[in-house]
Coordinates of C-alpha atoms in Angstrom, one line a residue:
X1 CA 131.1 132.0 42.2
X2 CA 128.7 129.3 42.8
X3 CA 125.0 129.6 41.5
X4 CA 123.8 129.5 45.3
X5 CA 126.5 132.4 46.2
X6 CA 124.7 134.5 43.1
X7 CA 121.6 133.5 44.1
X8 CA 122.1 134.9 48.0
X9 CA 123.7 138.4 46.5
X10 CA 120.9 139.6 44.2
X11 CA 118.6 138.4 47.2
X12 CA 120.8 140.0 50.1
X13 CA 120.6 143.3 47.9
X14 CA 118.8 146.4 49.9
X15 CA 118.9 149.9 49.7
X16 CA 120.8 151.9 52.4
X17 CA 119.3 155.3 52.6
X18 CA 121.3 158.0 53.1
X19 CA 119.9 158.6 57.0
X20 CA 121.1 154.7 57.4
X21 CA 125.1 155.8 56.4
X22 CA 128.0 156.3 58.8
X23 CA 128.9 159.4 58.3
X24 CA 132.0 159.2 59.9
X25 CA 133.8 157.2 57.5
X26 CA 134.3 157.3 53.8
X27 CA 134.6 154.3 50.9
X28 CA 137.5 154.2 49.3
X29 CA 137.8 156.0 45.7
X30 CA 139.6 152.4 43.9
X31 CA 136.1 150.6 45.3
X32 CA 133.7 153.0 44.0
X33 CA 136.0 152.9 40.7
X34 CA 135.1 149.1 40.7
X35 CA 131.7 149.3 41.0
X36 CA 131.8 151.9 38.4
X37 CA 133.7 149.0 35.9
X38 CA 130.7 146.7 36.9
X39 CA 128.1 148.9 35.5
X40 CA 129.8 149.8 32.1
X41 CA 129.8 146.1 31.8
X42 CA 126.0 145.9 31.3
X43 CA 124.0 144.9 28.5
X44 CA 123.3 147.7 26.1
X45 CA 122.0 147.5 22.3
X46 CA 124.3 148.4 19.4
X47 CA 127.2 148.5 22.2
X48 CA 126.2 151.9 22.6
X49 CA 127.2 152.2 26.4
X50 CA 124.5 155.2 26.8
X51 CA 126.2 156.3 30.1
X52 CA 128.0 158.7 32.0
X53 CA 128.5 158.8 35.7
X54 CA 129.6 162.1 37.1
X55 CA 131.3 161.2 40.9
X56 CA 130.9 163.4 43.7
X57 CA 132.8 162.7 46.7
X58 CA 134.8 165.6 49.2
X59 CA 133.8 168.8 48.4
X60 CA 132.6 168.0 45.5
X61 CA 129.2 166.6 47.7
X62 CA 128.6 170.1 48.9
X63 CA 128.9 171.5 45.8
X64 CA 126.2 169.1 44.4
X65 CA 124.3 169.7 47.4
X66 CA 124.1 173.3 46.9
X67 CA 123.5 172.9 43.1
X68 CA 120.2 170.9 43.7
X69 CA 118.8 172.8 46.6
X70 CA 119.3 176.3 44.4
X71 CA 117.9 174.7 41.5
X72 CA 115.1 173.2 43.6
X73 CA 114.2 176.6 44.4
X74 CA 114.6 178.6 41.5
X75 CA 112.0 175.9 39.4
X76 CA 109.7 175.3 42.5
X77 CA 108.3 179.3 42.7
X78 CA 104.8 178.3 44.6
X79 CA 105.7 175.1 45.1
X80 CA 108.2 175.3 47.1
X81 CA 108.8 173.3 50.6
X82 CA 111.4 174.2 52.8
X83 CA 111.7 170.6 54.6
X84 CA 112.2 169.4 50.3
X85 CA 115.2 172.3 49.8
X86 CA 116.5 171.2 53.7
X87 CA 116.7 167.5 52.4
X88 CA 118.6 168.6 49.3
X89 CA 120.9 170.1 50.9
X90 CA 121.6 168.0 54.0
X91 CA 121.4 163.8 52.1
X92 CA 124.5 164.4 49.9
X93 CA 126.5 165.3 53.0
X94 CA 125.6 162.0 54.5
X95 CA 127.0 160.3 51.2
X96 CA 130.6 159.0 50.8
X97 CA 130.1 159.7 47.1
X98 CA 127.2 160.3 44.6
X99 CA 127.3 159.3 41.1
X100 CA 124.9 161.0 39.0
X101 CA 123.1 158.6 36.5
X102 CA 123.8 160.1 32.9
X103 CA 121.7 158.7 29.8
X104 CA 124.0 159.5 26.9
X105 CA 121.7 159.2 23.5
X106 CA 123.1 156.8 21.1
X107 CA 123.6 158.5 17.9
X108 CA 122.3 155.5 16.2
X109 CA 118.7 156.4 16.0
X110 CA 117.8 153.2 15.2
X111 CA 118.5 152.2 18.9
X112 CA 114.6 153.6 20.6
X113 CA 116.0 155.8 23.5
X114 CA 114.0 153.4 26.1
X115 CA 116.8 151.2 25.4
X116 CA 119.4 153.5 26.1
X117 CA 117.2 153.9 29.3
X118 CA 117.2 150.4 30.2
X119 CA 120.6 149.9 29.2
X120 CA 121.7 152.6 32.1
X121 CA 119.5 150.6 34.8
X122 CA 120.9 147.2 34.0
X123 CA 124.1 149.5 35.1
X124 CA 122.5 150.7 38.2
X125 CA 121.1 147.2 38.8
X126 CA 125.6 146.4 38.3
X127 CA 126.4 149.0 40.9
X128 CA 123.7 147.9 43.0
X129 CA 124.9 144.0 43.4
X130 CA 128.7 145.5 43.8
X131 CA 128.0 147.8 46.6
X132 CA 126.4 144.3 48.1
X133 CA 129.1 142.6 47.3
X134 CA 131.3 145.1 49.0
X135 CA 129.5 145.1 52.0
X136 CA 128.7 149.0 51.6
X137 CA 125.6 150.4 50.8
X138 CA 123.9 152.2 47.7
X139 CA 120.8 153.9 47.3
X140 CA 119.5 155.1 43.7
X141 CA 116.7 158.1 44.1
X142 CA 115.1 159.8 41.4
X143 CA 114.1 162.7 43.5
X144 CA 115.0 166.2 43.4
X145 CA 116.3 167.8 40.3
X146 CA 116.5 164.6 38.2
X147 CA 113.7 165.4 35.6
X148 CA 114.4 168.7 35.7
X149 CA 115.9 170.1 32.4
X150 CA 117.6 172.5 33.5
X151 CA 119.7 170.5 35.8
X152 CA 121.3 168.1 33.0
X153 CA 124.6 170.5 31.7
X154 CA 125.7 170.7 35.4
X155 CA 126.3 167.1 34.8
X156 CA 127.5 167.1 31.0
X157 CA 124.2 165.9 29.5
X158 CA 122.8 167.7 26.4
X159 CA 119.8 168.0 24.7
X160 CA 118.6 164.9 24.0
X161 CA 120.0 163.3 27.0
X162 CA 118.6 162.3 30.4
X163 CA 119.1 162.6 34.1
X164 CA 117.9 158.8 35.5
X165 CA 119.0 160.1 39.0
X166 CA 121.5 159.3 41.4
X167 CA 123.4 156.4 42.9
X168 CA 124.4 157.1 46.8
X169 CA 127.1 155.3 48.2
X170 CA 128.6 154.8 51.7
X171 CA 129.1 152.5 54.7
X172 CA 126.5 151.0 56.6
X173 CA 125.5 152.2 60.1
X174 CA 122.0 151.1 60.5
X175 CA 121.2 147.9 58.8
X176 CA 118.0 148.2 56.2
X177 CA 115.5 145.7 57.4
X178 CA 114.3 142.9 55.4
X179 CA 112.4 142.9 52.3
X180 CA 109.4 141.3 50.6
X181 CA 108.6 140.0 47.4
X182 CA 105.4 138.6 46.6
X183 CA 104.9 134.9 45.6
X184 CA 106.8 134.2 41.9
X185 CA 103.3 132.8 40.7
X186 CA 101.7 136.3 41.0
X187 CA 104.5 138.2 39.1
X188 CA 105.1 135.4 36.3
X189 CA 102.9 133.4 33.5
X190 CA 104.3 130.1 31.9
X191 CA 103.1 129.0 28.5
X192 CA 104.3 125.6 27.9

């Protein structure tokens, strides 16, 4: 891969919400086992590899649907919005697969657990370019259950783990409209 060809992926890369999928068709399990292989291949201090993917796909998306709604409304009590619960349980059907985004702690503590953190987005940031790459879509939300405690055994997290979300994947039926990014100069300082 050329320098340009890099270049155009990490610019090309969009999220594809779950409303923007084709329903109608599913990726293939070896692809989403690639992209998976791509993230583990992140940077991470101490080579800790702080992460664990649980993968939903077939049933197993309306069994994670119904997990998050119910658990959305047990923990909401006054709170509660029934368009919010509705979503819950309605995006994950729209999904091919979901991969919930597990924060393992390293049992170095040595290692600050913000860099177990960041080590699990530069894997997100992995699956993102590969689901580009692929031609398929990905969308990571941090909505829902995510920092909800109670919600981190149903994926195998313990105590001192973390729920950073979740990674949707599935093919594209309404392309996601161009992005901005404001000028370099405003975002960066040089000392020289």
């Amino acid at each position: 891969m050329s320098a340009e060809q890099f270049n155009e992926l990490v610019r090309s890369r969009r999220s594809v919400f779950p409303d923007q999928f084709d329903t109608t068709r599913r990726v293939d399990d070896a692809i989403v086992e690639q992209i998976l292989t791509n993230a583990i291949w992140a940077p991470n201090h101490g080579k800790a590899e702080p992460w664990h993917f649980t993968v939903f796909t077939g049933e197993g998306l309306q069994k994670f649907a119904n997990f998050q709604s119910e658990l959305y409304k047990e923990l909401s009590g006054e709170n509660f919005k029934e368009i919010t619960y509705g979503k819950l349980q309605q995006h994950p059907l729209k999904a091919s697969h979901i991969i919930a985004l597990g924060m393992k702690r390293t049992p170095n503590k040595n290692i600050p657990e913000i860099e177990d953190v960041e080590a699990v987005s530069c894997a997100v940031q992995n699956m993102y370019l590969s689901t580009t790459a692929y031609g398929i879509g990905g969308y990571w939300t941090t909505g829902g259950i995510t920092y909800r405690e109670p919600a981190k055994a149903f994926f195998g997290l313990g105590e001192e783990d973390k729920l950073l979300g979740f990674f949707y994947i599935g093919h594209i039926a309404v392309q996601p409209t161009g992005a901005k990014r404001q000028p370099l100069e405003e975002k960066s300082t040089w000392v020289r």
